[in-house]
Coordinates of C-alpha atoms in Angstrom, one line a residue:
M25 CA -35.8 99.0 -9.6
T26 CA -36.0 102.1 -7.9
A27 CA -36.0 105.4 -9.5
V28 CA -32.5 107.4 -8.1
V29 CA -32.1 111.2 -8.6
A30 CA -28.4 111.6 -10.4
L31 CA -25.5 114.0 -10.9
I32 CA -25.8 113.4 -14.8
V33 CA -28.1 115.7 -16.4
Q34 CA -30.5 114.6 -19.5
F35 CA -31.1 117.6 -21.7
V36 CA -34.3 118.3 -24.1
F37 CA -32.9 120.0 -27.6
S38 CA -35.7 122.3 -29.2
P39 CA -34.5 122.3 -32.8
A40 CA -33.4 125.4 -34.7
P41 CA -35.7 127.2 -36.8
T42 CA -34.9 127.0 -40.5
D43 CA -34.1 129.4 -42.9
A44 CA -37.3 129.1 -44.4
Q45 CA -39.1 129.5 -41.2
R46 CA -37.3 132.7 -40.4
R47 CA -37.9 134.2 -43.7
L48 CA -41.5 133.0 -43.7
S49 CA -42.2 134.4 -40.0
G50 CA -40.7 138.2 -41.1
R51 CA -39.1 138.0 -37.5
R52 CA -36.6 137.0 -35.6
L53 CA -37.1 133.5 -34.2
P54 CA -35.5 132.3 -30.9
V55 CA -32.4 130.5 -31.0
P56 CA -32.5 126.4 -29.7
I57 CA -33.7 126.1 -26.1
I58 CA -32.0 123.3 -23.7
S59 CA -34.0 122.5 -21.1
E60 CA -33.1 120.1 -18.4
S61 CA -35.1 116.8 -18.3
N62 CA -34.2 115.0 -15.2
M63 CA -31.1 114.9 -12.5
L64 CA -30.0 111.5 -11.8
I65 CA -28.5 110.8 -8.0
P66 CA -27.9 107.6 -6.5
E67 CA -29.2 107.4 -3.1
D68 CA -25.8 105.4 -1.5
A69 CA -23.3 107.9 -3.2
G70 CA -20.7 109.4 -1.2
S71 CA -19.4 113.1 -1.5
R72 CA -15.8 111.8 -2.8
F73 CA -17.0 108.9 -4.7
Y74 CA -17.1 111.0 -7.9
F75 CA -20.3 109.9 -9.8
G76 CA -20.5 111.3 -13.3
N77 CA -17.0 111.3 -14.2
D78 CA -17.6 108.7 -17.1
V79 CA -20.6 108.1 -19.1
A80 CA -21.9 105.5 -22.0
I81 CA -25.7 105.0 -23.6
S82 CA -26.3 102.5 -25.9
D83 CA -27.0 102.3 -29.3
D84 CA -30.7 101.7 -28.7
G85 CA -30.4 104.3 -26.0
E86 CA -32.4 102.4 -23.9
T87 CA -29.3 101.7 -21.4
L88 CA -27.3 104.5 -19.8
V89 CA -24.0 103.6 -17.2
I90 CA -22.3 105.8 -14.8
S91 CA -19.0 105.2 -13.4
S92 CA -18.3 106.3 -9.8
Y93 CA -14.6 105.5 -10.0
C94 CA -13.8 106.3 -6.3
A95 CA -16.8 104.1 -4.5
E96 CA -16.0 102.8 -1.6
I97 CA -16.6 98.9 -2.3
L98 CA -16.4 96.6 0.8
G99 CA -14.6 98.7 2.9
L100 CA -11.9 99.4 0.0
W101 CA -11.2 103.2 -0.8
C102 CA -11.8 104.0 -4.6
A103 CA -12.3 100.7 -5.4
G104 CA -14.9 102.0 -7.7
S105 CA -18.3 100.9 -9.5
A106 CA -20.6 101.5 -12.1
Y107 CA -24.4 102.1 -11.8
V108 CA -26.6 101.4 -14.8
F109 CA -30.1 102.8 -15.7
I110 CA -32.8 101.5 -18.0
K111 CA -35.3 103.5 -19.2
S112 CA -39.0 103.2 -18.6
E113 CA -41.4 105.4 -20.0
G114 CA -39.0 108.3 -20.5
Q115 CA -37.5 108.0 -17.2
W116 CA -34.3 106.4 -16.0
L117 CA -34.2 103.9 -13.6
H118 CA -31.4 102.5 -11.6
H119 CA -31.1 98.5 -12.6
Q120 CA -28.0 97.6 -11.2
T121 CA -24.4 98.6 -9.4
V122 CA -21.4 97.0 -11.0
T123 CA -18.5 96.3 -9.1
A124 CA -15.4 94.0 -9.8
V125 CA -16.2 90.2 -8.6
E126 CA -12.7 91.0 -6.3
P127 CA -12.8 94.8 -6.2
Q128 CA -9.3 96.1 -5.4
R129 CA -8.1 99.6 -3.0
Q130 CA -7.6 102.2 -5.7
D131 CA -8.6 100.4 -8.6
Y132 CA -10.5 103.2 -10.2
F133 CA -12.8 100.7 -11.6
G134 CA -15.8 102.3 -13.3
A135 CA -15.4 103.9 -16.9
P136 CA -18.2 102.3 -19.3
T137 CA -17.9 101.5 -22.8
L138 CA -21.3 99.5 -24.2
L139 CA -21.3 97.4 -26.9
G140 CA -24.7 95.7 -27.4
D141 CA -24.9 92.8 -24.5
T142 CA -20.8 93.5 -23.9
M143 CA -19.9 96.1 -21.5
F144 CA -15.9 97.1 -20.5
I145 CA -15.5 98.6 -17.6
G146 CA -11.7 100.3 -17.3
A147 CA -9.8 100.0 -13.8
N148 CA -6.8 102.0 -14.7
S149 CA -4.9 101.7 -11.2
H150 CA -5.9 97.8 -11.1
H151 CA -2.7 96.0 -9.3
A152 CA -2.2 93.4 -12.1
G153 CA 0.5 90.6 -12.2
G154 CA 2.6 92.3 -9.6
Y155 CA 2.6 95.6 -11.0
N156 CA 1.3 98.5 -9.2
A157 CA -1.2 100.6 -11.4
A158 CA -0.7 98.7 -14.3
G159 CA -4.3 98.6 -14.8
A160 CA -6.9 96.0 -16.7
V161 CA -10.3 96.2 -18.3
Y162 CA -13.5 94.3 -17.0
V163 CA -15.7 92.7 -19.8
F164 CA -19.2 92.4 -18.6
T165 CA -22.1 90.6 -20.3
R166 CA -25.8 90.0 -20.4
T167 CA -28.5 87.9 -22.3
P168 CA -30.4 90.0 -24.6
G169 CA -32.8 92.8 -23.1
A170 CA -32.4 95.9 -21.1
D171 CA -33.5 94.4 -17.9
S172 CA -30.8 91.4 -17.8
D173 CA -28.4 91.7 -15.5
W174 CA -25.0 92.1 -16.1
T175 CA -22.1 89.5 -15.1
Q176 CA -18.1 89.6 -15.1
H177 CA -17.0 87.6 -18.0
Q178 CA -13.1 88.1 -18.2
I179 CA -10.2 90.7 -17.1
L180 CA -8.0 92.2 -19.8
T181 CA -4.8 93.4 -19.2
A182 CA -1.6 94.2 -21.3
S183 CA 0.9 91.4 -22.7
N184 CA 3.4 94.1 -21.6
L185 CA 2.2 95.4 -18.4
D186 CA 4.5 97.3 -16.3
H187 CA 4.4 99.7 -13.2
W188 CA 2.1 102.5 -13.8
D189 CA 1.0 102.1 -17.4
R190 CA -2.6 102.7 -16.8
F191 CA -4.1 100.1 -18.9
G192 CA -7.8 101.0 -19.6
I193 CA -7.5 104.7 -19.2
S194 CA -9.9 104.9 -22.1
T195 CA -11.8 102.5 -24.3
A196 CA -13.5 102.2 -27.3
A197 CA -15.4 99.5 -29.1
D198 CA -17.3 98.4 -32.3
G199 CA -18.0 95.7 -34.0
E200 CA -15.4 92.5 -32.8
T201 CA -12.7 94.9 -31.9
L202 CA -11.7 96.7 -28.5
V203 CA -9.0 99.4 -28.3
V204 CA -7.5 100.0 -24.8
G205 CA -5.4 103.0 -24.2
A206 CA -2.9 102.8 -21.6
Q207 CA -1.7 106.6 -20.4
T208 CA 1.5 106.6 -19.2
V209 CA 3.2 104.5 -22.3
N210 CA 1.3 106.1 -25.0
T211 CA 0.3 103.1 -26.3
A212 CA -2.8 101.1 -27.4
Y213 CA -3.8 97.8 -27.2
V214 CA -6.1 96.1 -29.6
F215 CA -8.4 92.7 -28.8
D216 CA -10.3 91.1 -31.1
R217 CA -13.2 89.0 -30.1
T218 CA -13.2 85.0 -30.9
D219 CA -16.0 82.6 -31.9
E220 CA -16.1 81.7 -28.5
G221 CA -16.7 84.9 -27.2
E222 CA -13.2 85.4 -25.5
W223 CA -11.1 89.3 -26.0
I224 CA -7.8 88.1 -27.1
E225 CA -4.9 91.2 -27.9
T226 CA -4.1 91.1 -31.2
Q227 CA -2.1 94.4 -32.3
V228 CA 0.0 97.0 -29.8
L229 CA 0.2 100.2 -31.3
T230 CA 2.5 102.8 -30.5
L231 CA 3.7 106.5 -31.7
P232 CA 5.8 106.1 -34.9
E233 CA 9.4 107.6 -34.2
M234 CA 9.3 111.7 -35.0
G235 CA 11.8 112.0 -37.8
G236 CA 15.0 114.8 -36.7

């Protein structure tokens, strides 16, 4: 693992004084101070890789994932990648760069969501089932422990995928449920994790019809 310098910045907040502290001091106390803790810049980032467009941090605060959705992978423009950092002695160290096993040109792979030892990476311009920019979500897993490597486990697509749906533009997960947004069709897809650890689509959510 190597320490890198990134465009994402960690800030440290000093707490605001309480009303009681203000009364006891008899004078005006300073407002909270926000100070830069450290800046991260990957050593291999290109000028148009858009590193830092999306970020996710684990619940325990030990794993940080930063997207670089226009990274060039294997000569494929904007295939995309995600940088995984782990915290060590208060500093973030670059642990792994995650890419699709079979990257595509203009996949825009990179937008992360973390759920324990499962990571979801949206690729909203992924060509799926013969449909341009239908979109996909890649599922990665690791063995428990922040220093374990992530491996690709599954690729999720919509059951009714179509051209330009941009499935995977946003994701959110909690417990055994994942919700995936599809930008251009105003739709969200609900996936649930099976006992075998696979994710299956269980519901499609759309905007209710508006009354006249």
